[in-house]
Every structure is written in structure tokens, then in C-alpha cells.
XYZ file of C-alpha atoms in Angstrom:
476
model
C -59.879 -35.476 12.463
C -57.869 -35.014 9.297
C -58.936 -37.157 6.307
C -55.976 -38.503 4.386
C -56.561 -39.175 0.668
C -55.267 -42.212 -1.208
C -52.940 -39.947 -3.225
C -51.345 -38.686 0.009
C -49.489 -41.970 0.197
C -47.678 -41.252 -3.145
C -44.074 -40.086 -3.178
C -44.200 -36.658 -4.880
C -41.573 -34.580 -6.635
C -41.350 -31.106 -8.112
C -38.948 -28.284 -8.947
C -38.672 -26.130 -5.791
C -36.763 -23.205 -7.408
C -38.261 -20.869 -10.031
C -38.178 -22.343 -13.544
C -35.629 -20.780 -15.853
C -31.859 -20.608 -16.234
C -29.603 -20.104 -13.201
C -26.603 -21.379 -11.377
C -28.522 -24.023 -9.455
C -31.934 -25.685 -9.262
C -33.499 -27.700 -6.385
C -35.811 -30.625 -6.812
C -37.843 -31.931 -3.840
C -39.202 -35.434 -3.092
C -41.479 -36.357 -0.224
C -43.044 -39.673 0.747
C -42.228 -43.096 2.117
C -40.211 -44.038 -0.998
C -38.319 -40.775 -1.415
C -34.897 -42.246 -0.572
C -35.505 -45.522 -2.457
C -36.554 -43.676 -5.606
C -33.584 -41.309 -5.297
C -31.203 -44.262 -4.964
C -32.339 -45.708 -8.327
C -30.945 -42.502 -9.956
C -28.158 -41.828 -7.479
C -26.297 -45.187 -6.944
C -23.684 -43.410 -4.848
C -26.207 -43.102 -1.952
C -25.723 -45.544 0.988
C -27.997 -48.485 1.627
C -29.937 -46.417 4.229
C -30.026 -42.657 4.585
C -28.765 -40.678 7.511
C -30.959 -37.600 8.223
C -29.497 -34.193 7.504
C -26.556 -35.606 5.552
C -25.445 -34.359 2.142
C -24.146 -36.752 -0.532
C -22.303 -35.884 -3.815
C -22.243 -37.970 -6.987
C -23.573 -38.548 -10.489
C -27.244 -38.587 -11.300
C -28.113 -41.373 -13.767
C -31.204 -42.072 -15.823
C -32.906 -45.027 -13.928
C -33.331 -47.176 -16.974
C -30.731 -46.041 -19.541
C -28.053 -45.347 -16.925
C -26.978 -42.222 -18.834
C -25.257 -39.504 -16.864
C -27.468 -36.405 -16.527
C -25.600 -34.265 -14.031
C -23.433 -34.152 -10.938
C -25.650 -33.370 -7.934
C -25.828 -32.893 -4.250
C -28.460 -34.927 -2.415
C -29.860 -33.837 0.994
C -31.672 -36.488 3.013
C -34.258 -36.005 5.795
C -35.808 -38.844 7.797
C -39.506 -39.050 8.590
C -40.488 -36.584 11.313
C -37.486 -34.296 10.709
C -38.403 -32.707 7.333
C -40.600 -29.835 6.253
C -43.464 -32.173 5.326
C -42.953 -34.542 8.272
C -42.362 -37.346 5.740
C -39.174 -38.931 4.480
C -37.762 -36.297 2.097
C -34.963 -35.779 -0.360
C -33.753 -32.625 -2.010
C -31.537 -32.698 -5.129
C -29.405 -29.772 -6.037
C -28.423 -29.762 -9.696
C -27.168 -27.169 -12.248
C -29.776 -24.561 -13.083
C -30.831 -25.518 -16.638
C -34.577 -25.774 -17.096
C -33.936 -28.602 -19.644
C -31.694 -30.416 -17.154
C -34.045 -30.127 -14.191
C -36.894 -31.342 -16.397
C -34.810 -34.437 -17.313
C -34.139 -35.159 -13.655
C -37.822 -34.807 -12.711
C -38.802 -37.090 -15.616
C -36.238 -39.647 -14.365
C -37.657 -39.544 -10.820
C -41.168 -40.000 -12.132
C -39.972 -42.999 -14.168
C -38.363 -44.328 -10.978
C -41.640 -44.282 -9.156
C -42.459 -40.675 -8.054
C -45.480 -38.571 -8.978
C -45.447 -34.904 -9.999
C -46.672 -32.804 -7.059
C -49.775 -30.627 -7.217
C -49.773 -26.949 -6.235
C -48.830 -26.495 -2.583
C -48.799 -30.294 -1.987
C -45.606 -30.190 0.103
C -47.100 -27.563 2.453
C -50.400 -29.426 2.429
C -48.581 -32.541 3.637
C -46.805 -30.498 6.321
C -50.270 -29.383 7.562
C -51.743 -32.885 7.395
C -48.825 -34.308 9.293
C -49.087 -31.763 12.085
C -45.981 -29.759 11.248
C -47.987 -26.547 11.024
C -51.586 -25.372 11.410
C -53.605 -23.729 8.621
C -52.726 -20.186 9.706
C -48.969 -21.033 9.641
C -49.433 -22.603 6.168
C -50.896 -19.291 4.976
C -47.843 -17.563 6.442
C -45.609 -19.777 4.248
C -47.305 -18.348 1.182
C -47.061 -14.807 2.607
C -43.367 -15.380 3.161
C -42.817 -16.546 -0.480
C -44.758 -13.501 -1.801
C -43.222 -10.923 0.622
C -41.661 -7.940 -1.195
C -40.732 -5.688 1.705
C -39.119 -5.952 5.152
C -42.511 -5.354 6.824
C -44.248 -8.078 4.863
C -41.358 -10.422 5.563
C -41.468 -9.660 9.286
C -45.188 -10.332 9.477
C -44.859 -13.602 7.493
C -42.080 -14.822 9.797
C -44.181 -14.012 12.861
C -47.010 -15.996 11.400
C -44.845 -18.918 10.476
C -43.389 -19.029 13.995
C -46.908 -19.326 15.294
C -47.421 -15.885 16.837
C -50.872 -15.374 15.281
C -51.745 -19.047 15.974
C -50.829 -18.607 19.640
C -53.070 -15.586 19.831
C -55.930 -17.620 18.314
C -55.251 -20.613 20.606
C -55.389 -18.284 23.614
C -58.739 -17.098 22.358
C -59.789 -20.767 22.045
C -58.805 -21.463 25.710
C -60.984 -18.570 26.949
C -63.917 -19.712 24.843
C -63.611 -23.279 26.117
C -63.367 -22.054 29.702
C -66.539 -19.984 29.306
C -68.370 -22.844 27.595
C -67.299 -25.299 30.380
C -68.778 -23.101 33.074
C -71.982 -22.386 31.126
C -72.461 -26.124 30.439
C -71.888 -26.774 34.202
C -74.753 -24.376 34.978
C -77.055 -26.453 32.710
C -76.587 -29.596 34.754
C -74.595 -28.560 37.744
C -75.327 -31.716 39.746
C -73.267 -33.790 37.395
C -70.291 -31.374 37.313
C -67.386 -30.748 39.552
C -66.985 -27.275 38.178
C -68.390 -24.382 40.048
C -70.125 -22.256 37.431
C -69.176 -18.559 37.001
C -71.392 -15.859 38.213
C -73.415 -13.922 35.684
C -71.065 -10.956 36.188
C -67.986 -13.128 35.509
C -69.613 -14.707 32.425
C -70.256 -11.208 31.011
C -66.704 -10.112 31.834
C -65.089 -13.134 30.100
C -67.325 -12.872 27.049
C -66.503 -9.179 26.752
C -62.765 -9.978 26.959
C -63.175 -12.512 24.102
C -65.173 -10.074 21.955
C -62.635 -7.370 22.529
C -59.828 -9.589 21.390
C -61.672 -10.669 18.226
C -62.510 -7.062 17.313
C -58.883 -5.975 17.901
C -57.738 -8.692 15.551
C -60.262 -7.522 12.930
C -59.059 -3.889 13.246
C -55.565 -5.016 12.348
C -56.589 -6.726 9.084
C -56.288 -3.514 7.128
C -52.651 -3.089 8.297
C -51.904 -6.759 7.604
C -53.226 -6.394 4.098
C -51.085 -3.349 3.506
C -47.990 -5.157 4.765
C -48.760 -8.031 2.356
C -49.950 -6.200 -0.735
C -48.645 -2.675 -0.340
C -50.519 0.559 0.379
C -52.484 1.439 -2.797
C -52.232 4.984 -3.985
C -54.227 6.366 -6.895
C -53.249 9.510 -8.806
C -56.379 11.389 -9.995
C -57.250 14.655 -11.620
C -58.084 16.395 -14.899
C -55.996 15.765 -18.096
C -52.569 17.388 -17.887
C -52.782 17.905 -14.085
C -49.354 16.400 -13.738
C -50.261 12.823 -12.768
C -47.868 11.033 -15.139
C -45.002 13.388 -14.330
C -45.517 12.737 -10.633
C -45.806 8.993 -11.356
C -42.477 9.016 -13.198
C -40.792 11.199 -10.541
C -41.809 8.957 -7.692
C -40.703 5.724 -9.340
C -37.639 7.341 -10.820
C -38.406 5.959 -14.299
C -39.979 7.183 -17.565
C -42.815 4.671 -17.508
C -45.611 7.047 -18.351
C -45.725 9.153 -21.500
C -45.722 12.926 -20.670
C -46.806 15.443 -23.328
C -48.615 18.787 -23.452
C -51.535 17.066 -25.199
C -54.371 16.183 -22.839
C -55.593 12.571 -22.599
C -52.275 10.889 -23.213
C -52.834 8.280 -20.490
C -55.629 5.945 -21.634
C -55.013 2.990 -19.299
C -53.858 2.408 -15.790
C -50.108 2.217 -15.147
C -48.887 0.456 -11.998
C -45.570 0.459 -10.141
C -44.329 -0.439 -6.710
C -42.371 1.792 -4.410
C -40.310 0.757 -1.452
C -39.822 3.750 0.969
C -37.940 3.032 4.181
C -38.973 -0.627 4.416
C -42.571 0.000 3.491
C -44.160 -0.974 0.212
C -46.557 1.197 -1.783
C -48.515 0.447 -4.934
C -48.762 3.514 -7.124
C -51.187 3.850 -10.073
C -51.377 6.545 -12.748
C -54.818 6.974 -14.285
C -56.655 8.505 -17.245
C -57.593 12.173 -16.736
C -61.138 12.813 -15.521
C -63.185 15.055 -17.760
C -66.608 15.396 -19.311
C -67.287 14.131 -22.830
C -64.015 12.262 -23.524
C -63.503 10.386 -26.794
C -64.559 6.712 -26.805
C -61.081 5.341 -26.105
C -60.388 7.789 -23.253
C -63.813 7.011 -21.873
C -62.795 3.383 -21.369
C -59.736 4.571 -19.415
C -61.955 6.727 -17.165
C -64.241 3.773 -16.450
C -61.205 1.756 -15.322
C -60.119 4.658 -13.172
C -63.430 4.902 -11.377
C -63.285 1.115 -10.683
C -59.835 1.516 -9.096
C -61.114 4.205 -6.735
C -63.038 1.644 -4.674
C -59.918 -0.512 -4.199
C -57.466 2.228 -3.327
C -56.229 3.257 0.180
C -55.338 6.830 -0.781
C -56.527 9.057 -3.674
C -54.317 11.993 -4.553
C -56.371 14.477 -6.533
C -53.998 16.778 -8.463
C -55.023 20.311 -9.317
C -52.699 22.245 -11.657
C -51.695 25.407 -9.832
C -50.461 27.177 -12.951
C -53.895 27.178 -14.730
C -56.932 29.357 -14.242
C -59.505 27.824 -11.924
C -62.323 26.251 -13.890
C -65.009 23.675 -13.010
C -63.426 21.118 -15.274
C -60.204 21.116 -13.079
C -62.292 19.494 -10.311
C -64.415 17.125 -12.334
C -65.090 13.893 -10.421
C -63.914 15.222 -7.103
C -67.353 15.356 -5.552
C -67.791 11.589 -6.084
C -64.709 10.607 -4.054
C -64.557 9.457 -0.461
C -63.342 12.381 1.635
C -61.781 10.112 4.202
C -59.219 8.725 1.709
C -58.790 11.626 -0.622
C -56.236 14.462 -0.464
C -56.160 17.455 -2.817
C -52.632 18.512 -3.874
C -51.498 21.358 -6.098
C -49.173 20.222 -8.891
C -46.660 22.099 -11.065
C -45.819 24.419 -8.196
C -42.599 25.500 -9.925
C -44.745 27.456 -12.356
C -46.337 29.648 -9.588
C -44.051 32.061 -7.673
C -44.210 31.781 -3.809
C -45.500 35.315 -3.597
C -48.594 34.441 -5.604
C -49.522 31.185 -3.783
C -51.495 32.689 -0.993
C -53.654 34.603 -3.473
C -54.091 31.468 -5.564
C -55.216 29.473 -2.530
C -57.759 32.142 -1.586
C -59.164 31.900 -5.120
C -59.455 28.137 -4.554
C -61.330 28.695 -1.245
C -63.738 31.142 -2.858
C -64.230 28.744 -5.792
C -65.143 25.939 -3.419
C -67.336 27.884 -1.055
C -69.595 28.858 -3.967
C -70.274 25.116 -4.389
C -71.633 23.819 -1.112
C -71.155 20.112 -1.848
C -67.452 20.620 -2.695
C -67.003 22.992 0.171
C -68.179 20.273 2.620
C -65.743 17.874 0.942
C -62.937 20.361 1.311
C -63.568 20.746 5.011
C -63.568 16.935 5.516
C -60.162 16.557 3.777
C -58.683 19.153 6.064
C -56.969 20.929 3.205
C -56.921 24.184 5.127
C -54.649 22.585 7.767
C -51.986 21.557 5.262
C -51.456 22.680 1.735
C -49.445 20.297 -0.428
C -47.522 22.016 -3.248
C -45.870 19.549 -5.606
C -43.369 19.916 -8.397
C -42.046 16.862 -10.280
C -39.403 19.131 -11.860
C -37.888 20.651 -8.683
C -38.853 17.971 -6.177
C -40.830 20.359 -4.050
C -43.264 18.597 -1.780
C -41.665 15.154 -2.072
C -40.836 14.932 1.649
C -44.366 16.094 2.628
C -45.759 13.512 0.293
C -43.724 10.788 1.842
C -44.968 11.848 5.317
C -48.496 11.705 3.982
C -47.934 8.169 2.663
C -46.522 7.003 5.953
C -49.304 8.611 8.022
C -52.031 7.095 5.935
C -50.429 3.656 5.597
C -50.133 3.054 9.308
C -53.518 3.399 10.874
C -53.455 0.429 13.217
C -51.163 -0.473 16.047
C -49.914 -3.905 17.042
C -47.416 -6.545 15.947
C -49.604 -9.438 14.792
C -52.171 -8.959 12.106
C -54.670 -11.091 10.213
C -53.221 -11.482 6.769
C -55.770 -13.153 4.505
C -59.429 -12.640 3.577
C -60.159 -16.185 4.859
C -58.861 -15.200 8.332
C -60.890 -11.964 8.236
C -64.100 -13.763 7.190
C -63.630 -16.341 9.977
C -63.192 -13.623 12.627
C -66.272 -11.726 11.352
C -68.266 -14.976 11.773
C -66.954 -15.425 15.229
C -67.900 -11.837 16.136
C -71.411 -12.527 14.844
C -71.838 -15.540 17.135
C -70.325 -13.684 20.089
C -72.624 -10.802 19.648
C -75.627 -13.134 19.628
C -74.311 -14.814 22.824
C -73.922 -11.440 24.501
C -77.493 -10.455 23.562
C -78.840 -13.747 25.013
C -76.791 -13.324 28.106
C -78.191 -9.866 28.652
C -81.740 -11.188 28.185
C -80.987 -13.887 30.820
C -81.851 -16.536 28.260
C -81.407 -20.202 29.000
C -77.672 -21.381 29.083
C -78.459 -23.886 26.347
C -79.080 -21.073 23.801
C -75.959 -19.195 24.899
C -73.685 -22.252 24.722
C -75.030 -23.052 21.201
C -73.801 -19.636 19.910
C -70.446 -20.018 21.691
C -70.054 -23.549 20.242
C -70.660 -22.075 16.767
C -67.957 -19.478 17.406
C -65.561 -22.169 18.611
C -66.263 -24.322 15.559
C -65.301 -21.449 13.256
C -62.097 -20.883 15.228
C -61.215 -24.544 14.846
C -61.780 -24.294 11.077
C -59.566 -21.250 11.000
C -56.761 -23.158 12.630
C -57.522 -26.313 10.617
C -58.461 -28.349 13.709
C -61.829 -29.036 12.117
C -61.335 -30.358 8.633
C -63.168 -28.736 5.712
C -61.807 -30.099 2.478
C -63.054 -27.236 0.353
C -61.347 -24.688 2.625
C -58.114 -26.704 2.586
C -58.169 -26.837 -1.203
C -58.752 -23.083 -1.413
C -55.785 -22.376 0.846
C -53.255 -24.568 -0.844
C -54.256 -23.990 -4.484
C -52.658 -20.498 -4.248
C -49.244 -22.027 -3.651
C -46.788 -22.662 -6.419
C -45.844 -26.203 -7.470
C -42.834 -27.277 -5.393
C -43.931 -25.601 -2.115
């Protein structure tokens, strides 16, 4: 049961377009008095609104009757708007000062300034969307690539919600038959056999785990695949960073330690988004300022999806060129040889054999080298000639698409909920295997169902609701 607050009865207004200067701005109102309040400022409106009609006229200050702008007014009746309430949208010229005057006028006429995400919150409270769809609205606003946009649209259209509701049906079905076995004499349902109970529970567990597997890909679609450039000072990280983003963002000099902080940029390659970060060079005994940069670099390693460790191919092999490599995760680290334009093709095989010998003398690094599979594919890179660019793009694509499927979990809240459901389902499976009393099994399944209801917003948790909508901008 959804709990409406006293402030939910207010008529709210806010700027729906980004603040700033532009051709047009859009101001939204929602609530029982949206049309009446608008009419105080727009006397050209009829006595009663007709839904999905547009009216043109002069916007006046409600008290002073001064002309503020010529506007278009869009009217939506209750039940046929985004929020499910009576709504009005006012299109005016795109001056921040002008839109502020219009909002102040609407407030004076009886409206209240909306809180963050309050329009979407009302859409949820009025049954226009569930909580998963509401999160998809935010994902749609924040989408920066075709893949992120596609995932957000699927979520908004209810594709993920449908998948979760199908899971709910299976859980309810299993629960009904287990509860029937508790007191079969009072039920008209013939309980499932133990084999069928196990089969249905396993189907549910499999679906939940499949959904969890897809979270990584959903996060990549939403935030971009995170790539970290690592290596010793002057390994060519900043040059590669500039080359990939096609901009001179990072300072490139012959002096080691130029990069002291982390530089970030976003790449869009064939409809897929990547987050690229240039970092301070890794070395022993750096100066105090450079040391701070290295600390930041090591923190970023934990949050990256792919670490490119650059080794300068034009320099003699020394221990310092590989400093920090042994502390990286082999599963997400790839060694590449930079500045390949400075080493002739005829010398590359001999150089790589030196690298192999260098690593094999150090057992820990040798193990790391085998895990990265460097012997299967050698990446030579040159930011000057462009060598290796296509191989690098293939690497980005291969690493950024680990999961299959079309619908993915897209927020940490969704992931945490599915992990809780997995926990309760695993307990139920263990109890079923031990032939425990149906009461204990149904308790665990009811817990899983309760979490699923919270995920969809069917069970109201005010703190969760606040957490979801506080991330929205004002006006959405």
C-alpha cells in the first residue's frame, strides 16, 4: 500500500529543461490545480482545459498583470499525463531570467516549487510506472551512447519489470503449493511433488543468477567501460591518451613525471562508450607531489574494467619499467609495448625474447605473464603512426562485452536486491534438500518475494523511495 504524504496534494512546478540560455525553455506543473493556477497567468486559456491541446497567448504576472512573454501552453487531463495528475507544460523563450520570472509567478499564483524527481515520484505513486521503470527514466536522461539509450528505453517500456514479474509469478506458484502441503485438507490445490518443487526452485534460482551476471554489462552500458593507462613515467601513456581522444588534453614532454593527477575522457567507438583515464607514472621513490598522484592511480585500479600496462619498447629493459605490475589483477590487465615506431620490425622478435627472459627470471611476474596470455597476442602501439589502434579497439570491444542478453540490471539497488533474493533462495534449496518442514521453506521464499516486491515498489519502503528519486534532477 503506497503512503501518500500531505505535500503530495500540492500543485508543483519546476523548470524541465536545463537552466541556461537557449531558444526555448519548458516549465511543468502537476497537481489538481495545475490548470486553474496557469489560467491566473494565462487568461487566454478556456474555462476548462481539453487534454492534449496547445494554446498560444501572453503570459501575465498574476498580480501586476505585466506581460512577461508569449508562450505555448500544453494541457493534460488527470490520468493522461506523465504523472497521472492534471498537468500543464508552458513553453517560453529560453532566458534563465525569464523562466525564473514565470516560475515565481506560478508560485505566487498558488503552486509550489518541486523537489528533485518529484514529477517521476508522483508518476510512480499514481501507478504510471513501477520503481524499476522510474530508475530507467533516470538512466534515459543520463544516457550518453546508443547502447545506454537502448537499455534505458527497454527498461522504461517495462522489459526488465516484465522479467521480474514473471519471476514473481513463479515464486508465488511455488509458495502456493508449499503452503497447500502444510494444510492440504483446507486447500483445493494439489501440492507439487518434491521433484517438481526442486525443479521450479532451480528455475527461479537460475533466472536470478542470470540477471545478476548481466549487471556488469548493464553498468558498462550506463557508465561506460573504464580503461586505465598504467606504466612507468614516459612509457607513452599521455601520448596514447591524447591520440585516442584526438585532443591535446595531457601534457607530453621528455621529462618523466609530468602527469601528477588523473585525467579522464570519454570515447564513443561504434555506439559503445568507454571511459579512459591517464595516470601518474608508477615508480619507486617519487617526489612528494608525484607520490600523491601514484596513490590516486592505485585507488583507480580497483574501479577499472581494463588496465593497459604500457612498456616502452625503445628503452633497455630494467626492473623499474615494470614497477607495480605484480600488484595488478591478471584477469583485467594487458601488457602493451608502446612507441613501436622507434623499434624496427626486424628487431621486435629479439626484443620480445628479451622480455620473456626478463620475466622468466622473476617467477611471480612470469606467472602473471602467462595469465595475461601475452604470448598469444603481442600488442605494439605507436601514437605517432597509429600502429596498433585497430588491435586496441578490438581489445576494448572484446573486454567490454562479457555477458550476453538484451535486458540487464542497471543500478546497484537492483543488484543488491537480487543478491538478497539469491541468499533466501539458496537457504530454501538447502532446507528442501534436507527435507525440512514446509513452514521453514515457505518462510525463506516469502522473504525472497518480499525483496522482489520492494524492488518493483509493490511493498513501500519510504527510505528506498527517497534514495531512488533524490538522484533525479529538479523538473523530472
